[in-house]
Tab-separated table of C-alpha atoms (C1' of nucleotides) in Angstrom:
chain	number	residue	atom	x	y	z
A	1	MET	CA	12.365	12.762	1.927
A	2	GLY	CA	9.095	10.115	2.606
A	3	ALA	CA	7.739	11.249	-0.440
A	4	THR	CA	7.409	8.551	-3.236
A	5	LYS	CA	9.454	9.644	-6.518
A	6	THR	CA	6.386	9.360	-8.531
A	7	ASP	CA	8.154	11.631	-11.351
A	8	HIS	CA	10.549	8.650	-12.352
A	9	PHE	CA	8.262	6.216	-13.285
A	10	THR	CA	5.754	5.747	-15.852
A	11	GLU	CA	2.122	6.312	-15.845
A	12	SER	CA	1.235	2.827	-16.165
A	13	GLN	CA	3.498	1.907	-13.045
A	14	ASN	CA	1.761	4.900	-10.936
A	15	GLU	CA	-1.826	3.860	-11.987
A	16	LEU	CA	-1.047	0.396	-10.919
A	17	ALA	CA	0.830	1.214	-7.588
A	18	VAL	CA	-2.103	3.629	-6.227
A	19	LEU	CA	-4.307	0.672	-7.076
A	20	ALA	CA	-2.582	-1.779	-5.280
A	21	LYS	CA	-1.924	0.613	-2.469
A	22	ALA	CA	-5.642	1.435	-2.013
A	23	LEU	CA	-6.080	-2.556	-1.557
A	24	GLY	CA	-2.972	-2.570	0.794
A	25	HIS	CA	-5.364	-2.486	4.078
A	26	PRO	CA	-7.508	-5.277	5.358
A	27	ALA	CA	-10.309	-3.071	5.964
A	28	ARG	CA	-10.041	-1.823	2.205
A	29	ILE	CA	-10.061	-5.532	1.089
A	30	ALA	CA	-12.968	-6.048	3.669
A	31	ILE	CA	-15.105	-3.332	1.966
A	32	MET	CA	-14.199	-4.883	-1.405
A	33	GLU	CA	-15.045	-8.419	0.048
A	34	TYR	CA	-18.602	-6.909	1.483
A	35	LEU	CA	-19.545	-5.311	-1.620
A	36	LEU	CA	-18.889	-8.471	-3.649
A	37	LYS	CA	-20.765	-10.795	-0.952
A	38	VAL	CA	-24.178	-8.353	-1.100
A	39	ASP	CA	-24.235	-8.907	-4.616
A	40	ALA	CA	-25.572	-5.227	-5.240
A	41	CYS	CA	-24.912	-1.716	-4.147
A	42	ILE	CA	-24.980	-1.000	-0.583
A	43	CYS	CA	-26.607	1.814	0.887
A	44	GLY	CA	-25.582	2.549	4.324
A	45	ASP	CA	-24.678	-0.433	6.561
A	46	ILE	CA	-20.912	-0.373	5.594
A	47	VAL	CA	-19.887	1.036	8.846
A	48	ASN	CA	-21.444	-1.464	10.780
A	49	GLU	CA	-19.655	-4.490	9.257
A	50	LEU	CA	-16.315	-3.028	10.186
A	51	PRO	CA	-14.414	-2.992	13.790
A	52	LEU	CA	-13.937	0.707	12.886
A	53	SER	CA	-15.226	3.986	13.883
A	54	GLN	CA	-17.549	5.691	11.587
A	55	PRO	CA	-14.752	8.440	10.305
A	56	THR	CA	-12.205	5.904	9.662
A	57	VAL	CA	-14.344	3.809	7.553
A	58	SER	CA	-15.510	6.937	5.745
A	59	GLN	CA	-11.826	7.556	4.845
A	60	HIS	CA	-11.096	4.167	3.770
A	61	LEU	CA	-14.180	4.535	1.161
A	62	LYS	CA	-12.601	7.702	0.032
A	63	GLU	CA	-9.347	5.973	-0.627
A	64	LEU	CA	-11.068	3.117	-2.490
A	65	LYS	CA	-13.203	6.145	-4.542
A	66	ASN	CA	-10.187	8.154	-5.204
A	67	ALA	CA	-7.913	5.119	-6.623
A	68	GLY	CA	-11.232	4.575	-8.599
A	69	LEU	CA	-12.103	0.957	-7.165
A	70	ILE	CA	-15.510	1.779	-5.980
A	71	LYS	CA	-18.135	4.331	-6.699
A	72	GLY	CA	-20.687	5.995	-4.581
A	73	ASN	CA	-24.206	7.512	-5.407
A	74	ILE	CA	-25.947	9.618	-3.148
A	75	GLU	CA	-29.366	7.957	-2.627
A	76	GLY	CA	-31.514	10.204	-0.523
A	77	ASN	CA	-30.676	10.070	3.070
A	78	SER	CA	-27.508	7.553	2.567
A	79	ILE	CA	-25.038	6.693	-0.166
A	80	CYS	CA	-24.885	3.778	-2.528
A	81	TYR	CA	-21.626	2.052	-2.743
A	82	CYS	CA	-20.692	-0.275	-5.209
A	83	ILE	CA	-17.730	-1.895	-7.202
A	84	ASN	CA	-16.155	0.358	-9.950
A	85	GLU	CA	-15.519	-2.303	-12.823
A	86	PRO	CA	-13.175	-0.534	-14.847
A	87	GLY	CA	-10.549	-0.011	-11.778
A	88	LEU	CA	-10.857	-3.443	-10.982
A	89	GLU	CA	-10.227	-4.779	-14.710
A	90	LYS	CA	-7.201	-2.690	-14.900
A	91	ILE	CA	-5.425	-4.085	-11.929
A	92	LYS	CA	-6.968	-7.487	-12.607
A	93	GLY	CA	-5.178	-7.285	-16.161
A	94	PHE	CA	-1.923	-6.526	-14.500
A	95	PHE	CA	-1.739	-10.011	-12.578
A	96	GLN	CA	-3.445	-11.629	-15.647
A	97	HIS	CA	-0.408	-10.545	-17.651
A	98	ILE	CA	1.851	-11.687	-15.107
A	99	SER	CA	0.515	-15.053	-14.807
A	100	ASP	CA	0.130	-15.348	-18.208
A	101	HIS	CA	3.715	-14.681	-18.852
A	102	LEU	CA	5.039	-16.599	-16.058
A	103	ALA	CA	2.934	-19.875	-17.693
A	104	LYS	CA	4.716	-19.838	-20.789
A	105	LYS	CA	8.056	-19.374	-19.839
A	106	ARG	CA	8.586	-21.608	-16.659
A	107	SER	CA	11.573	-23.241	-15.558
A	108	GLU	CA	14.568	-20.677	-16.439
A	109	CYS	CA	16.146	-21.123	-12.950
A	110	CYS	CA	15.457	-20.871	-9.348
B	1	MET	CA	-2.791	5.420	16.422
B	2	GLY	CA	-1.129	5.132	13.225
B	3	ALA	CA	-0.963	1.456	13.255
B	4	THR	CA	-3.203	-1.144	11.465
B	5	LYS	CA	-5.695	-2.896	13.282
B	6	THR	CA	-4.941	-6.160	11.753
B	7	ASP	CA	-6.259	-8.171	14.939
B	8	HIS	CA	-9.714	-7.277	13.651
B	9	PHE	CA	-9.484	-8.986	10.210
B	10	THR	CA	-9.480	-12.148	8.938
B	11	GLU	CA	-6.073	-13.769	8.063
B	12	SER	CA	-7.249	-13.933	4.375
B	13	GLN	CA	-7.971	-10.010	4.854
B	14	ASN	CA	-4.633	-9.154	6.206
B	15	GLU	CA	-2.585	-11.669	3.566
B	16	LEU	CA	-4.157	-9.823	0.761
B	17	ALA	CA	-3.402	-6.588	2.168
B	18	VAL	CA	0.336	-7.371	2.780
B	19	LEU	CA	0.316	-8.378	-0.974
B	20	ALA	CA	-1.229	-5.530	-2.402
B	21	LYS	CA	0.719	-2.999	-0.242
B	22	ALA	CA	3.972	-4.611	-1.262
B	23	LEU	CA	2.390	-3.438	-4.996
B	24	GLY	CA	1.592	-0.340	-3.785
B	25	HIS	CA	4.953	1.618	-4.950
B	26	PRO	CA	5.974	2.331	-8.791
B	27	ALA	CA	9.365	1.272	-8.110
B	28	ARG	CA	8.194	-2.422	-6.842
B	29	ILE	CA	5.570	-2.445	-9.998
B	30	ALA	CA	8.572	-1.563	-12.023
B	31	ILE	CA	10.450	-4.441	-10.363
B	32	MET	CA	8.094	-7.064	-11.016
B	33	GLU	CA	7.903	-5.586	-14.411
B	34	TYR	CA	11.351	-5.964	-15.051
B	35	LEU	CA	11.434	-9.359	-13.677
B	36	LEU	CA	8.799	-10.599	-15.899
B	37	LYS	CA	10.440	-8.642	-19.180
B	38	VAL	CA	13.984	-10.343	-18.834
B	39	ASP	CA	12.001	-14.049	-18.511
B	40	ALA	CA	14.701	-15.003	-16.298
B	41	CYS	CA	16.223	-14.519	-13.113
B	42	ILE	CA	18.149	-11.502	-12.681
B	43	CYS	CA	21.394	-11.831	-11.224
B	44	GLY	CA	22.526	-8.321	-10.039
B	45	ASP	CA	21.390	-5.438	-12.724
B	46	ILE	CA	18.224	-4.445	-10.747
B	47	VAL	CA	19.716	-1.637	-9.122
B	48	ASN	CA	20.789	0.073	-12.511
B	49	GLU	CA	17.540	-0.416	-13.625
B	50	LEU	CA	15.699	1.995	-11.611
B	51	PRO	CA	15.874	5.800	-11.062
B	52	LEU	CA	17.208	5.102	-6.867
B	53	SER	CA	19.885	4.478	-4.852
B	54	GLN	CA	20.863	1.021	-4.068
B	55	PRO	CA	19.818	1.328	-0.606
B	56	THR	CA	16.551	2.277	-1.440
B	57	VAL	CA	16.327	-0.476	-4.199
B	58	SER	CA	17.481	-2.998	-1.692
B	59	GLN	CA	14.837	-2.043	0.568
B	60	HIS	CA	12.316	-2.266	-1.650
B	61	LEU	CA	13.287	-5.836	-3.054
B	62	LYS	CA	13.392	-6.510	0.645
B	63	GLU	CA	9.708	-5.912	1.140
B	64	LEU	CA	8.724	-7.993	-2.105
B	65	LYS	CA	10.657	-10.886	-0.948
B	66	ASN	CA	8.619	-10.824	2.706
B	67	ALA	CA	5.529	-10.382	0.905
B	68	GLY	CA	6.109	-13.405	-0.678
B	69	LEU	CA	6.140	-11.938	-4.366
B	70	ILE	CA	9.968	-12.492	-5.389
B	71	LYS	CA	12.668	-15.058	-4.146
B	72	GLY	CA	16.001	-14.333	-4.157
B	73	ASN	CA	18.816	-17.022	-4.069
B	74	ILE	CA	22.403	-16.116	-3.771
B	75	GLU	CA	24.116	-17.168	-6.824
B	76	GLY	CA	28.152	-16.583	-5.801
B	77	ASN	CA	28.902	-12.827	-5.851
B	78	SER	CA	25.711	-11.792	-6.585
B	79	ILE	CA	21.943	-12.390	-5.942
B	80	CYS	CA	19.345	-14.288	-8.347
B	81	TYR	CA	15.483	-12.593	-8.318
B	82	CYS	CA	12.654	-13.453	-9.838
B	83	ILE	CA	8.650	-14.026	-9.600
B	84	ASN	CA	7.231	-15.927	-6.705
B	85	GLU	CA	4.715	-17.803	-8.258
B	86	PRO	CA	2.524	-18.413	-5.266
B	87	GLY	CA	2.333	-15.130	-4.073
B	88	LEU	CA	1.772	-14.082	-7.407
B	89	GLU	CA	-1.009	-16.489	-7.582
B	90	LYS	CA	-2.900	-15.747	-4.116
B	91	ILE	CA	-3.474	-11.934	-5.284
B	92	LYS	CA	-4.231	-12.850	-8.920
B	93	GLY	CA	-6.811	-15.105	-7.317
B	94	PHE	CA	-8.215	-12.716	-5.739
B	95	PHE	CA	-8.827	-10.249	-8.401
B	96	GLN	CA	-10.077	-13.392	-10.329
B	97	HIS	CA	-12.826	-13.752	-8.116
B	98	ILE	CA	-14.039	-10.525	-7.772
B	99	SER	CA	-14.229	-10.122	-11.746
B	100	ASP	CA	-15.869	-13.646	-12.201
B	101	HIS	CA	-18.187	-12.781	-9.670
B	102	LEU	CA	-19.284	-9.182	-11.211
B	103	ALA	CA	-19.601	-10.717	-14.491
B	104	LYS	CA	-22.490	-12.855	-13.210
B	105	LYS	CA	-24.254	-10.336	-11.392
B	106	ARG	CA	-24.476	-7.276	-13.369
B	107	SER	CA	-26.983	-4.591	-13.632
B	108	GLU	CA	-27.953	-4.204	-9.970
B	109	CYS	CA	-28.010	-0.574	-9.635
B	110	CYS	CA	-25.441	2.277	-9.914
C	1	DA	C1'	-38.996	23.467	13.015
C	2	DT	C1'	-36.583	20.347	15.664
C	3	DT	C1'	-34.613	15.923	15.845
C	4	DT	C1'	-32.852	11.986	13.971
C	5	DT	C1'	-29.853	9.469	10.658
C	6	DA	C1'	-26.225	8.971	7.450
C	7	DT	C1'	-21.847	10.455	5.786
C	8	DA	C1'	-17.943	13.757	5.779
C	9	DT	C1'	-14.249	17.031	7.305
C	10	DC	C1'	-11.058	18.540	10.803
C	11	DG	C1'	-7.724	18.273	13.838
C	12	DT	C1'	-4.219	15.562	16.000
C	13	DA	C1'	-1.427	11.586	18.085
C	14	DA	C1'	0.405	7.341	17.074
C	15	DT	C1'	3.022	5.105	13.774
C	16	DA	C1'	4.592	3.746	8.911
C	17	DT	C1'	7.048	4.527	4.850
C	18	DT	C1'	10.403	6.455	1.591
C	19	DG	C1'	15.207	7.762	0.498
C	20	DC	C1'	19.662	8.089	1.084
C	21	DA	C1'	24.531	8.655	2.888
C	22	DA	C1'	27.394	6.062	5.703
C	23	DT	C1'	28.959	1.829	6.603
C	24	DA	C1'	29.063	-3.293	6.851
C	25	DT	C1'	29.270	-8.013	4.998
C	26	DA	C1'	30.875	-11.286	1.564
C	27	DA	C1'	32.268	-13.583	-2.603
C	28	DA	C1'	35.449	-12.906	-6.542
C	29	DT	C1'	39.409	-11.184	-8.476
C	30	DA	C1'	43.877	-9.472	-8.724
D	1	DT	C1'	45.982	-10.409	1.370
D	2	DA	C1'	43.977	-6.158	-0.838
D	3	DT	C1'	40.640	-4.801	-3.690
D	4	DT	C1'	36.789	-4.753	-6.275
D	5	DT	C1'	31.787	-6.021	-7.040
D	6	DA	C1'	27.396	-6.902	-4.986
D	7	DT	C1'	24.194	-6.450	-1.854
D	8	DA	C1'	22.733	-5.388	3.123
D	9	DT	C1'	21.748	-2.717	7.357
D	10	DT	C1'	21.991	1.448	9.879
D	11	DG	C1'	20.372	5.670	11.095
D	12	DC	C1'	18.006	9.645	10.496
D	13	DA	C1'	15.065	13.045	8.457
D	14	DA	C1'	10.864	14.180	5.567
D	15	DT	C1'	6.474	12.776	4.416
D	16	DA	C1'	2.571	9.452	4.534
D	17	DT	C1'	-0.938	6.492	6.780
D	18	DT	C1'	-4.098	5.268	10.191
D	19	DA	C1'	-7.414	5.901	13.745
D	20	DC	C1'	-10.629	8.295	16.160
D	21	DG	C1'	-12.970	12.474	18.796
D	22	DA	C1'	-15.385	16.312	17.696
D	23	DT	C1'	-17.659	18.891	14.678
D	24	DA	C1'	-20.051	19.812	10.050
D	25	DT	C1'	-23.659	18.729	6.369
D	26	DA	C1'	-27.826	17.363	4.684
D	27	DA	C1'	-31.756	14.789	3.794
D	28	DA	C1'	-35.587	11.911	6.576
D	29	DA	C1'	-38.498	11.782	10.021
D	30	DT	C1'	-41.155	13.546	13.680
DNA sequence: ATTTTATATCGTAATATTGCAATATAAATA
DNA sequence: TATTTATATTGCAATATTACGATATAAAAT
């Protein structure tokens, strides 16, 4: 065991889990916040922003990219990273949906 | 190594990561969706909804509870679970914030 | 052409997660 | 009180994640 039983869940559930999992690490939250803060794509510079080694940061960037939360374009010497909106909108939609639903049907119990 | 270096990140970053991580598994997405679907607290019944054993489901419920995404009240024989709004609003806010920010500052590059 | 700069990949140790059988707990019911 | 029902905990094997040193790659600058 140890492996997630993805087969038994819907594609949508697996997709949302992948997106959420990608953000399930403070370094990856920090990367997203940094990309947002600078208000543009960042070419270089990300490694210096984080308290982690270059290989570790590179790995975190790869995971965010695989999940579809950021994208990276080669820009000469360095790589230009920015937030990938479609991925972000997908997971945002999930929370929006839950929140909207809860707002309507409050006060059942608990 | 192997342990996350939480010390080097802000409390907010760690908090968001814990919330996201809790949803980083399809079974836990499925639990949230189920709680939402039935539109009320669920006393019993969750185990039968998932393709996993009772101990495994119990563990997933515990993780969602620890993260602050659901709450469970003992209701006689069984336990009543429902979504915990404050936790949900916190992570929803993160995505909302990013989305709003992106909407304003589009078209920089990439 | 060599060196520098920016990033990725490999290998590997430490730790965490996933899943379940077995077992424990505790209230409800017979 | 004994049994059933609902859920939690323990223990453990399989797998995944985290982190980083060493090394690779590839464009830019010297």
